[in-house]
């Protein structure tokens, strides 16, 4: 049975280090009820900051490294494990709860607030080193997850000790109050990150601001509410530590824009011409000046290399246009380059371009370099831009609407694209295709990722769309769509794999009524099909579905 704890008499010794031991009530400058409210408010803010650190690591790792499911799993699992370690370690600090919590929050503010900037710096300036440091950003991601997890995990035992010293209550009630404030704070932090911090401040400044709030609240709680429990030396040490942390975070915030420009040049080179953050992704254009070709990067991954894009887009579009092609749907292709190739074919009446990022479509329409490359396709009255979720759009599209569908999407291995390579999605495409319609799919680099490529083939067949495979090599290494700049600098595998699908397996041929492509001939198509067939994986691969993605 837990005995009730008698309130402290005036003049009681400090809550730690005194003769009454660590369980003595704190000497507060306010009434216990107010003190308890302030502690719970501090729990609320610290929980919100902690969740922002977690989400920021997940988002930045997904952007820099790719595969958001894997990165989220690594960050969250490592962090939860580290929180357990931090909780155990905090047991030794219970007797010094106030000063321990103050030091903890200063460290968490510095580590969590600077984590995005440091992770981005390592990626930008060392991401192309290769060798032993090839996985440097991943190692740093795990290190930050461990450090932040340990610090967050140590918060709860110390806060439990502090709230009990403010006003003693039964442990069950104290735990309930503490975790209620913690969970509500986590909710606010989780909502603030995608809807406020990320769109308005960006990842770097958002993390730095979160660290600043964390430091201010932690210092205010300890130095304001529990200052009488601290020795003069402890107060000055905590004050100095927090001033240093705030100064570092403020300096980093002031320099964040310059840092981001320098890091962007380190990643993309010195010829960055356009760098914008749309509502969906970061869009970067390089080159197109002094004779340099235009390159388009989406979230750091190369999507268009101006000197080589024609080989990709001609191979994607022209085989599918051999046959009826009055009504065409392009999935993705916001750069307008697939639309350019579609419009070369006489008899095309309407082109619907379904792009998830309207900001990219606007850039492709108005940017002088990109609009010149797509030959001002967006100025053609036949082109209609549609935005929104592809699944929702296709569900509301009448059957047999399109003669041709062009799937100009990133590689299926990227998590954001996986659902658009699923059996369910291809079932929707089969429904909107005319009976003799054709579907062209970019399915990733077949030479580098044969299993993913042939899984797309198996998925199409499971949806009732048997396909003919072919591949086209790129002239420039690292020019496969979806390749990150750092990977390209390490001479990443190049080339593209395509699948042409229909209700019956289609033959590869070119439209004789259309202008001859610059890079494609019937003989080359036949050779490309033979090259792709040699990479086929023996056996029957299972299709990829929404509940069981296989890329």
Coordinates of C-alpha atoms in Angstrom, one line a residue:
X1 CA 0.0 0.0 0.0
X2 CA 1.3 3.5 -0.9
X3 CA 1.3 5.8 2.1
X4 CA 0.1 9.4 1.5
X5 CA 2.9 11.9 1.3
X6 CA 2.7 14.8 3.7
X7 CA 3.2 18.3 2.1
X8 CA 6.4 20.0 2.8
X9 CA 6.7 22.6 5.5
X10 CA 7.9 26.0 4.7
X11 CA 11.7 26.1 4.6
X12 CA 12.0 22.5 3.5
X13 CA 15.4 21.5 1.9
X14 CA 15.8 21.3 -1.8
X15 CA 14.2 18.5 -3.7
X16 CA 17.5 16.8 -4.3
X17 CA 20.7 16.6 -2.4
X18 CA 19.0 17.5 0.9
X19 CA 18.3 15.4 3.9
X20 CA 14.8 14.7 2.8
X21 CA 16.1 12.9 -0.3
X22 CA 14.8 13.0 -3.8
X23 CA 11.2 12.5 -2.9
X24 CA 10.9 15.8 -1.0
X25 CA 8.3 18.2 -2.5
X26 CA 9.7 20.9 -4.7
X27 CA 9.8 24.5 -3.4
X28 CA 7.8 26.3 -6.0
X29 CA 7.3 30.0 -6.6
X30 CA 3.6 29.3 -7.4
X31 CA 0.8 27.2 -6.0
X32 CA 1.0 23.4 -6.6
X33 CA -2.0 23.4 -8.9
X34 CA -0.4 26.0 -11.1
X35 CA 2.9 24.3 -11.0
X36 CA 1.3 21.0 -12.0
X37 CA -0.4 22.7 -14.9
X38 CA 2.9 24.2 -16.1
X39 CA 4.7 20.8 -15.9
X40 CA 1.9 19.2 -18.0
X41 CA 2.1 22.1 -20.5
X42 CA 5.9 21.5 -20.7
X43 CA 5.1 17.8 -21.4
X44 CA 2.7 18.8 -24.1
X45 CA 5.3 21.0 -25.9
X46 CA 8.2 18.6 -25.5
X47 CA 6.1 15.8 -26.9
X48 CA 5.1 17.9 -29.9
X49 CA 8.8 18.7 -30.6
X50 CA 9.8 15.1 -30.2
X51 CA 7.4 13.9 -32.8
X52 CA 8.4 16.7 -35.2
X53 CA 12.0 15.4 -34.9
X54 CA 10.9 11.9 -35.8
X55 CA 8.8 13.0 -38.8
X56 CA 11.5 15.3 -40.0
X57 CA 14.0 12.5 -40.1
X58 CA 11.6 10.2 -41.9
X59 CA 10.8 12.9 -44.5
X60 CA 14.3 13.9 -45.1
X61 CA 15.6 10.3 -45.3
X62 CA 12.8 9.5 -47.8
X63 CA 13.8 12.4 -49.9
X64 CA 17.5 11.9 -49.8
X65 CA 17.8 8.1 -49.7
X66 CA 14.4 7.0 -51.1
X67 CA 12.0 4.2 -50.3
X68 CA 9.9 6.0 -47.6
X69 CA 8.6 2.7 -46.1
X70 CA 12.1 1.4 -45.4
X71 CA 13.3 4.8 -44.0
X72 CA 10.2 5.2 -41.8
X73 CA 10.6 1.7 -40.5
X74 CA 14.3 2.3 -39.7
X75 CA 13.8 5.6 -38.0
X76 CA 10.7 4.7 -35.9
X77 CA 12.0 1.2 -34.8
X78 CA 15.4 2.5 -33.9
X79 CA 13.9 5.5 -32.1
X80 CA 11.4 3.4 -30.1
X81 CA 14.2 1.0 -29.1
X82 CA 16.4 4.0 -28.1
X83 CA 13.6 5.5 -26.0
X84 CA 13.6 2.3 -23.9
X85 CA 17.3 2.7 -23.4
X86 CA 16.8 6.4 -22.4
X87 CA 14.1 5.5 -19.9
X88 CA 16.4 3.0 -18.2
X89 CA 19.3 5.5 -18.2
X90 CA 17.1 8.2 -16.6
X91 CA 16.6 6.1 -13.5
X92 CA 20.0 7.2 -12.3
X93 CA 19.0 10.9 -12.7
X94 CA 15.8 10.7 -10.6
X95 CA 17.6 12.3 -7.6
X96 CA 18.6 15.2 -9.9
X97 CA 15.4 15.4 -11.8
X98 CA 15.2 19.1 -12.3
X99 CA 18.8 19.8 -13.4
X100 CA 18.8 16.5 -15.4
X101 CA 15.6 17.5 -17.3
X102 CA 17.1 20.9 -18.0
X103 CA 20.3 19.5 -19.4
X104 CA 18.3 16.8 -21.3
X105 CA 16.1 19.4 -23.1
X106 CA 19.1 21.5 -24.1
X107 CA 20.8 18.5 -25.6
X108 CA 17.6 17.4 -27.4
X109 CA 17.0 20.8 -28.8
X110 CA 20.5 21.0 -30.2
X111 CA 20.6 17.4 -31.6
X112 CA 17.0 17.4 -32.9
X113 CA 17.0 21.0 -34.2
X114 CA 20.3 20.5 -36.2
X115 CA 19.7 17.0 -37.4
X116 CA 18.1 17.9 -40.7
X117 CA 20.9 20.4 -41.6
X118 CA 23.6 18.0 -40.6
X119 CA 22.0 15.0 -42.5
X120 CA 21.6 17.2 -45.6
X121 CA 25.2 18.5 -45.3
X122 CA 26.6 14.9 -45.2
X123 CA 24.4 13.9 -48.1
X124 CA 25.3 17.0 -50.2
X125 CA 29.0 17.1 -49.7
X126 CA 29.9 13.5 -49.2
X127 CA 27.1 11.6 -50.9
X128 CA 29.2 10.9 -54.0
X129 CA 32.3 9.6 -52.2
X130 CA 31.5 6.0 -52.5
X131 CA 33.7 3.3 -51.0
X132 CA 33.3 2.8 -47.3
X133 CA 31.2 6.0 -47.1
X134 CA 28.7 4.9 -49.6
X135 CA 26.1 4.4 -46.8
X136 CA 27.2 7.5 -44.9
X137 CA 23.8 9.2 -44.9
X138 CA 22.1 6.0 -43.7
X139 CA 24.6 5.6 -40.9
X140 CA 24.0 9.2 -39.8
X141 CA 20.3 8.6 -40.0
X142 CA 20.5 5.7 -37.6
X143 CA 22.9 7.7 -35.3
X144 CA 20.4 10.6 -35.1
X145 CA 17.5 8.2 -34.5
X146 CA 19.4 6.6 -31.6
X147 CA 20.5 9.9 -30.0
X148 CA 17.1 11.6 -30.3
X149 CA 15.3 8.4 -29.1
X150 CA 17.5 8.1 -26.0
X151 CA 16.9 11.8 -25.1
X152 CA 13.1 11.5 -25.7
X153 CA 12.9 8.3 -23.7
X154 CA 14.7 9.9 -20.7
X155 CA 12.1 12.7 -20.6
X156 CA 9.2 10.7 -19.2
X157 CA 10.8 9.3 -16.0
X158 CA 12.2 12.7 -15.1
X159 CA 8.9 14.4 -15.8
X160 CA 7.2 11.8 -13.7
X161 CA 9.5 12.6 -10.8
X162 CA 9.0 16.4 -11.2
X163 CA 5.2 16.2 -11.4
X164 CA 5.2 14.0 -8.2
X165 CA 7.3 16.6 -6.4
X166 CA 4.9 19.4 -7.4
X167 CA 1.9 17.6 -5.8
X168 CA 2.0 14.0 -4.7
X169 CA -0.7 11.7 -6.1
X170 CA -1.3 8.1 -6.7
X171 CA 1.1 6.7 -9.4
X172 CA -1.7 5.6 -11.7
X173 CA -3.2 9.1 -11.8
X174 CA 0.1 10.7 -12.3
X175 CA 1.0 8.4 -15.2
X176 CA -2.5 9.0 -16.8
X177 CA -2.0 12.8 -16.6
X178 CA 1.5 12.7 -17.9
X179 CA 0.7 10.4 -20.9
X180 CA -2.5 12.3 -21.7
X181 CA -0.4 15.5 -22.1
X182 CA 2.3 13.6 -24.0
X183 CA -0.1 12.0 -26.5
X184 CA -2.0 15.3 -27.2
X185 CA 1.3 17.0 -27.7
X186 CA 2.3 14.3 -30.2
X187 CA -0.9 14.9 -32.1
X188 CA -0.3 18.6 -32.4
X189 CA 3.3 18.0 -33.5
X190 CA 2.3 15.4 -36.0
X191 CA -0.3 17.7 -37.6
X192 CA 2.0 20.8 -37.4
X193 CA 4.8 19.1 -39.4
X194 CA 3.0 18.4 -42.7
X195 CA 0.5 21.3 -42.6
X196 CA 2.6 24.2 -41.1
X197 CA 6.3 23.6 -40.7
X198 CA 7.0 21.7 -44.0
X199 CA 5.0 23.9 -46.4
X200 CA 5.8 27.3 -44.8
X201 CA 9.3 26.8 -43.4
X202 CA 10.8 23.8 -45.1
X203 CA 12.6 20.9 -43.4
X204 CA 15.7 22.8 -42.3
X205 CA 14.2 25.9 -40.8
X206 CA 11.3 23.9 -39.4
X207 CA 13.6 21.6 -37.5
X208 CA 15.7 24.6 -36.2
X209 CA 12.6 26.4 -35.0
X210 CA 11.3 23.2 -33.3
X211 CA 14.7 23.0 -31.5
X212 CA 14.4 26.6 -30.4
X213 CA 10.9 26.1 -29.0
X214 CA 12.2 22.9 -27.2
X215 CA 15.1 24.7 -25.6
X216 CA 13.0 27.7 -24.5
X217 CA 10.3 25.6 -22.9
X218 CA 12.7 23.3 -21.2
X219 CA 14.8 26.1 -19.8
X220 CA 11.7 28.1 -18.7
X221 CA 10.2 25.1 -16.9
X222 CA 13.4 24.2 -15.0
X223 CA 14.8 27.7 -14.3
X224 CA 11.4 29.3 -13.7
X225 CA 9.5 26.7 -11.8
X226 CA 12.2 24.6 -10.1
X227 CA 14.9 27.2 -9.7
X228 CA 14.8 26.9 -5.9
X229 CA 15.7 23.3 -6.2
X230 CA 18.9 24.1 -8.1
X231 CA 22.2 25.3 -6.7
X232 CA 23.5 28.6 -7.9
X233 CA 26.1 26.7 -10.0
X234 CA 23.5 24.5 -11.6
X235 CA 21.4 27.4 -12.5
X236 CA 24.3 29.2 -14.2
X237 CA 25.4 26.1 -16.0
X238 CA 21.9 25.4 -17.4
X239 CA 21.4 29.1 -18.3
X240 CA 24.8 29.1 -20.1
X241 CA 24.1 25.8 -21.9
X242 CA 20.7 27.0 -23.2
X243 CA 22.1 30.4 -24.3
X244 CA 24.7 28.6 -26.3
X245 CA 22.2 26.2 -27.8
X246 CA 19.8 29.0 -28.7
X247 CA 22.7 31.0 -30.2
X248 CA 23.7 28.0 -32.4
X249 CA 20.2 27.4 -33.5
X250 CA 19.6 31.1 -34.3
X251 CA 22.8 31.3 -36.3
X252 CA 21.9 28.2 -38.2
X253 CA 18.4 29.6 -38.9
X254 CA 19.9 32.9 -40.2
X255 CA 22.3 31.0 -42.5
X256 CA 19.7 28.3 -43.5
X257 CA 19.0 29.9 -47.0
X258 CA 22.7 30.3 -47.8
X259 CA 23.4 26.8 -46.6
X260 CA 20.6 25.4 -48.7
X261 CA 21.9 27.1 -51.8
X262 CA 25.4 25.9 -51.2
X263 CA 24.2 22.3 -50.6
X264 CA 22.0 22.5 -53.7
X265 CA 25.0 23.5 -55.8
X266 CA 27.0 20.7 -54.2
X267 CA 24.4 18.2 -55.2
X268 CA 23.4 19.5 -58.6
X269 CA 26.5 21.5 -59.7
X270 CA 26.9 25.2 -60.1
X271 CA 24.4 25.6 -63.0
X272 CA 21.2 25.4 -61.0
X273 CA 18.8 27.7 -62.9
X274 CA 15.5 27.1 -61.1
X275 CA 14.8 25.6 -57.7
X276 CA 11.3 25.7 -56.4
X277 CA 9.3 23.8 -53.8
X278 CA 5.8 23.0 -55.1
X279 CA 3.0 21.6 -52.9
X280 CA 4.2 18.1 -53.9
X281 CA 8.0 18.1 -54.4
X282 CA 11.2 20.0 -55.0
X283 CA 11.7 20.8 -58.6
X284 CA 15.2 21.8 -59.9
X285 CA 16.3 22.7 -63.4
X286 CA 20.0 22.9 -64.3
X287 CA 21.7 23.9 -67.4
X288 CA 20.1 25.3 -70.5
X289 CA 22.7 28.1 -70.6
X290 CA 25.9 28.4 -72.5
X291 CA 25.2 25.3 -74.5
X292 CA 24.6 23.1 -71.5
X293 CA 21.7 20.7 -71.8
X294 CA 18.7 21.1 -69.5
X295 CA 18.3 18.5 -66.7
X296 CA 15.2 18.2 -64.5
X297 CA 15.3 16.8 -61.0
X298 CA 12.3 16.0 -58.9
X299 CA 13.0 15.6 -55.2
X300 CA 16.6 15.2 -56.0
X301 CA 16.1 12.4 -58.6
X302 CA 17.0 12.9 -62.2
X303 CA 13.8 12.7 -64.3
X304 CA 14.9 14.4 -67.6
X305 CA 18.4 14.7 -69.1
X306 CA 18.0 17.1 -72.0
X307 CA 20.8 15.6 -74.0
X308 CA 19.2 12.1 -73.9
X309 CA 15.5 12.5 -73.1
X310 CA 14.4 12.1 -76.7
X311 CA 15.5 8.4 -76.7
X312 CA 13.4 7.8 -73.6
X313 CA 10.2 9.6 -74.7
X314 CA 10.2 8.4 -78.3
X315 CA 10.6 4.8 -77.1
X316 CA 7.8 5.3 -74.5
X317 CA 5.3 7.0 -76.8
X318 CA 5.7 6.0 -80.5
X319 CA 5.1 2.2 -80.3
X320 CA 1.8 2.8 -78.4
X321 CA 0.6 5.3 -81.0
X322 CA 0.7 2.7 -83.8
X323 CA -3.0 2.1 -84.1
X324 CA -6.1 4.2 -83.2
X325 CA -4.9 7.2 -81.1
X326 CA -7.5 9.9 -81.2
X327 CA -7.9 10.0 -77.4
X328 CA -4.7 9.8 -75.3
X329 CA -4.2 9.8 -71.5
X330 CA -0.7 10.5 -70.2
X331 CA -0.1 9.6 -66.5
X332 CA 2.6 11.8 -65.1
X333 CA 4.6 13.5 -67.8
X334 CA 4.2 17.0 -66.2
X335 CA 7.3 18.1 -68.1
X336 CA 5.3 18.0 -71.3
X337 CA 7.8 15.8 -73.2
X338 CA 5.6 12.8 -73.6
X339 CA 2.8 15.1 -74.8
X340 CA 5.2 16.6 -77.4
X341 CA 5.7 13.1 -78.9
X342 CA 2.0 12.3 -78.8
X343 CA 1.2 15.5 -80.7
X344 CA 3.5 14.6 -83.5
X345 CA 1.0 11.9 -84.6
X346 CA -1.8 13.1 -87.0
X347 CA -5.3 12.1 -85.9
X348 CA -4.7 12.9 -82.3
X349 CA -7.8 14.8 -81.1
X350 CA -7.5 15.1 -77.3
X351 CA -4.6 14.6 -74.9
X352 CA -5.5 14.4 -71.2
X353 CA -2.4 14.8 -69.0
X354 CA -3.0 13.6 -65.5
X355 CA -0.2 15.1 -63.3
X356 CA -0.1 15.0 -59.5
X357 CA 1.9 18.2 -59.3
X358 CA 0.3 21.2 -61.0
X359 CA 3.4 23.3 -60.0
X360 CA 5.5 21.1 -62.4
X361 CA 2.9 21.6 -65.2
X362 CA 3.0 25.3 -64.7
X363 CA 6.8 25.4 -64.8
X364 CA 6.8 23.3 -68.0
X365 CA 4.3 25.7 -69.6
X366 CA 6.1 28.9 -68.7
X367 CA 9.8 28.2 -68.2
X368 CA 11.6 29.2 -71.3
X369 CA 14.0 26.3 -71.3
X370 CA 11.6 23.6 -70.4
X371 CA 8.8 24.9 -72.7
X372 CA 11.2 25.1 -75.6
X373 CA 12.3 21.5 -74.9
X374 CA 8.7 20.3 -74.9
X375 CA 8.0 22.4 -78.0
X376 CA 5.3 24.4 -76.2
X377 CA 3.1 21.3 -75.9
X378 CA 1.0 23.0 -73.3
X379 CA 0.1 25.7 -75.8
X380 CA -1.7 23.2 -78.0
X381 CA -5.5 23.3 -77.6
X382 CA -5.7 19.5 -77.6
X383 CA -3.8 19.2 -74.3
X384 CA -5.9 19.3 -71.2
X385 CA -4.2 19.2 -67.8
X386 CA -5.9 17.1 -65.0
X387 CA -4.7 17.1 -61.4
X388 CA -5.5 15.0 -58.4
X389 CA -5.2 11.4 -57.4
X390 CA -5.0 9.0 -60.3
X391 CA -7.1 6.3 -58.6
X392 CA -9.9 8.8 -58.0
X393 CA -9.8 10.2 -61.5
X394 CA -9.8 6.8 -63.2
X395 CA -12.7 5.5 -61.0
X396 CA -14.9 8.3 -62.3
X397 CA -13.7 8.0 -65.9
X398 CA -16.2 6.3 -68.2
X399 CA -15.2 2.9 -69.8
X400 CA -13.4 2.8 -73.1
X401 CA -12.6 6.5 -72.9
X402 CA -9.0 6.3 -74.3
X403 CA -7.3 4.7 -77.3
X404 CA -3.9 5.0 -75.8
X405 CA -2.6 5.4 -72.2
X406 CA 1.0 6.5 -71.6
X407 CA 2.4 5.8 -68.1
X408 CA 5.3 8.2 -67.7
X409 CA 5.9 7.6 -64.0
X410 CA 9.0 7.2 -61.8
X411 CA 10.4 3.7 -61.2
X412 CA 8.1 1.2 -59.3
X413 CA 10.7 0.8 -56.6
X414 CA 9.9 4.3 -55.3
X415 CA 7.3 4.0 -52.7
X416 CA 5.2 6.9 -53.9
X417 CA 4.8 5.2 -57.3
X418 CA 4.2 1.6 -56.1
X419 CA 0.4 1.8 -56.0
X420 CA 0.4 3.1 -59.6
X421 CA 2.1 -0.2 -60.6
X422 CA -0.4 -2.4 -58.9
X423 CA -2.9 -5.0 -60.3
X424 CA -5.8 -2.8 -59.1
X425 CA -4.5 0.2 -60.9
X426 CA -3.9 -1.7 -64.1
X427 CA -7.4 -3.0 -63.8
X428 CA -8.7 0.5 -63.8
X429 CA -6.6 1.3 -66.9
X430 CA -8.0 -1.7 -68.7
X431 CA -11.5 -0.5 -68.1
X432 CA -10.8 3.0 -69.5
X433 CA -9.0 1.6 -72.5
X434 CA -10.9 1.1 -75.8
X435 CA -11.2 -2.6 -76.8
X436 CA -8.3 -2.2 -79.2
X437 CA -6.5 0.3 -77.0
X438 CA -2.8 0.1 -75.9
X439 CA -1.0 0.9 -72.7
X440 CA 2.7 1.9 -72.6
X441 CA 4.5 1.6 -69.2
X442 CA 7.9 2.9 -68.2
X443 CA 8.9 0.0 -65.8
X444 CA 12.3 1.1 -64.7
X445 CA 15.8 0.0 -65.7
X446 CA 15.5 -3.6 -66.7
X447 CA 19.2 -4.3 -66.6
X448 CA 19.7 -2.9 -63.1
X449 CA 16.4 -4.1 -61.6
X450 CA 15.1 -7.1 -63.7
X451 CA 12.9 -8.5 -60.9
X452 CA 11.0 -5.2 -60.5
X453 CA 10.7 -4.9 -64.3
X454 CA 9.3 -8.4 -64.8
X455 CA 7.0 -8.0 -61.8
X456 CA 5.4 -5.1 -63.6
X457 CA 5.0 -7.5 -66.6
X458 CA 3.4 -10.1 -64.3
X459 CA 1.1 -7.5 -62.8
X460 CA -0.1 -6.3 -66.2
X461 CA -0.9 -9.9 -67.2
X462 CA -2.8 -10.5 -64.0
X463 CA -4.9 -7.5 -64.8
X464 CA -5.7 -8.9 -68.3
X465 CA -3.2 -6.9 -70.2
X466 CA -0.4 -9.1 -71.7
X467 CA 2.6 -7.1 -72.6
X468 CA 5.6 -7.0 -75.0
X469 CA 8.8 -5.9 -73.3
X470 CA 11.6 -3.8 -74.8
X471 CA 14.4 -1.7 -73.5
X472 CA 16.4 1.3 -74.7
X473 CA 19.9 2.2 -73.7
X474 CA 20.9 5.7 -72.7
X475 CA 23.9 7.5 -74.2
X476 CA 24.8 9.1 -70.9
X477 CA 25.4 7.0 -67.7
X478 CA 23.1 7.9 -64.9
X479 CA 20.3 9.2 -67.1
X480 CA 17.6 6.8 -66.0
X481 CA 14.6 8.5 -64.6
X482 CA 14.5 8.2 -60.9
X483 CA 18.3 8.2 -60.5
X484 CA 19.5 10.5 -57.8
X485 CA 22.2 13.0 -58.7
X486 CA 24.6 11.5 -56.2
X487 CA 24.0 8.1 -57.8
X488 CA 24.5 9.5 -61.3
X489 CA 27.8 10.9 -60.2
X490 CA 28.8 7.4 -59.3
X491 CA 28.1 6.2 -62.9
X492 CA 24.7 4.6 -62.1
X493 CA 23.3 2.1 -64.5
X494 CA 21.6 3.7 -67.4
X495 CA 18.8 2.8 -69.8
X496 CA 15.1 2.3 -69.6
X497 CA 12.7 -0.7 -69.8
X498 CA 9.2 -0.4 -71.3
X499 CA 6.2 -2.6 -71.6
X500 CA 3.5 -2.3 -74.3
X501 CA 0.3 -3.9 -73.2
X502 CA -3.2 -4.5 -74.6
X503 CA -6.0 -7.0 -74.2
X504 CA -4.0 -9.2 -76.6
X505 CA -0.2 -9.1 -76.7
X506 CA 0.6 -6.3 -79.1
X507 CA 3.3 -6.2 -81.8
X508 CA 6.0 -3.6 -81.6
X509 CA 5.8 -1.3 -84.6
X510 CA 5.8 2.4 -85.5
X511 CA 3.0 4.5 -86.9
X512 CA 3.8 4.8 -90.7
X513 CA 1.6 8.0 -90.9
X514 CA 3.6 9.8 -88.2
X515 CA 6.9 11.6 -88.8
X516 CA 9.9 9.3 -88.3
X517 CA 11.3 9.4 -84.8
X518 CA 14.8 10.8 -84.4
X519 CA 16.2 7.8 -82.4
X520 CA 13.9 4.9 -83.2
X521 CA 13.5 2.5 -86.1
X522 CA 11.6 -0.7 -86.6
X523 CA 14.8 -2.7 -86.6
X524 CA 16.0 -1.1 -83.4
X525 CA 12.6 -1.9 -81.8
X526 CA 13.0 -5.5 -82.7
X527 CA 16.5 -5.6 -81.3
X528 CA 15.3 -3.8 -78.1
X529 CA 12.6 -6.5 -77.6
X530 CA 15.2 -9.3 -78.0
X531 CA 17.5 -7.5 -75.5
X532 CA 14.7 -7.2 -72.9
X533 CA 13.6 -10.8 -73.4
X534 CA 17.1 -12.1 -72.5
X535 CA 16.7 -10.6 -69.0
X536 CA 13.4 -12.4 -68.2
X537 CA 13.4 -14.1 -64.8
X538 CA 12.6 -17.8 -65.0
X539 CA 9.4 -18.9 -63.3
X540 CA 6.1 -17.2 -62.6
X541 CA 6.4 -14.0 -60.6
X542 CA 3.5 -13.0 -58.5
X543 CA 1.7 -9.7 -59.3
X544 CA 2.0 -6.7 -57.1
X545 CA -1.2 -5.6 -55.4
X546 CA -2.2 -2.8 -53.1
X547 CA -2.1 -4.9 -49.9
X548 CA 1.0 -6.8 -51.1
X549 CA 3.4 -4.6 -53.0
X550 CA 6.3 -6.6 -54.4
X551 CA 8.7 -3.9 -55.8

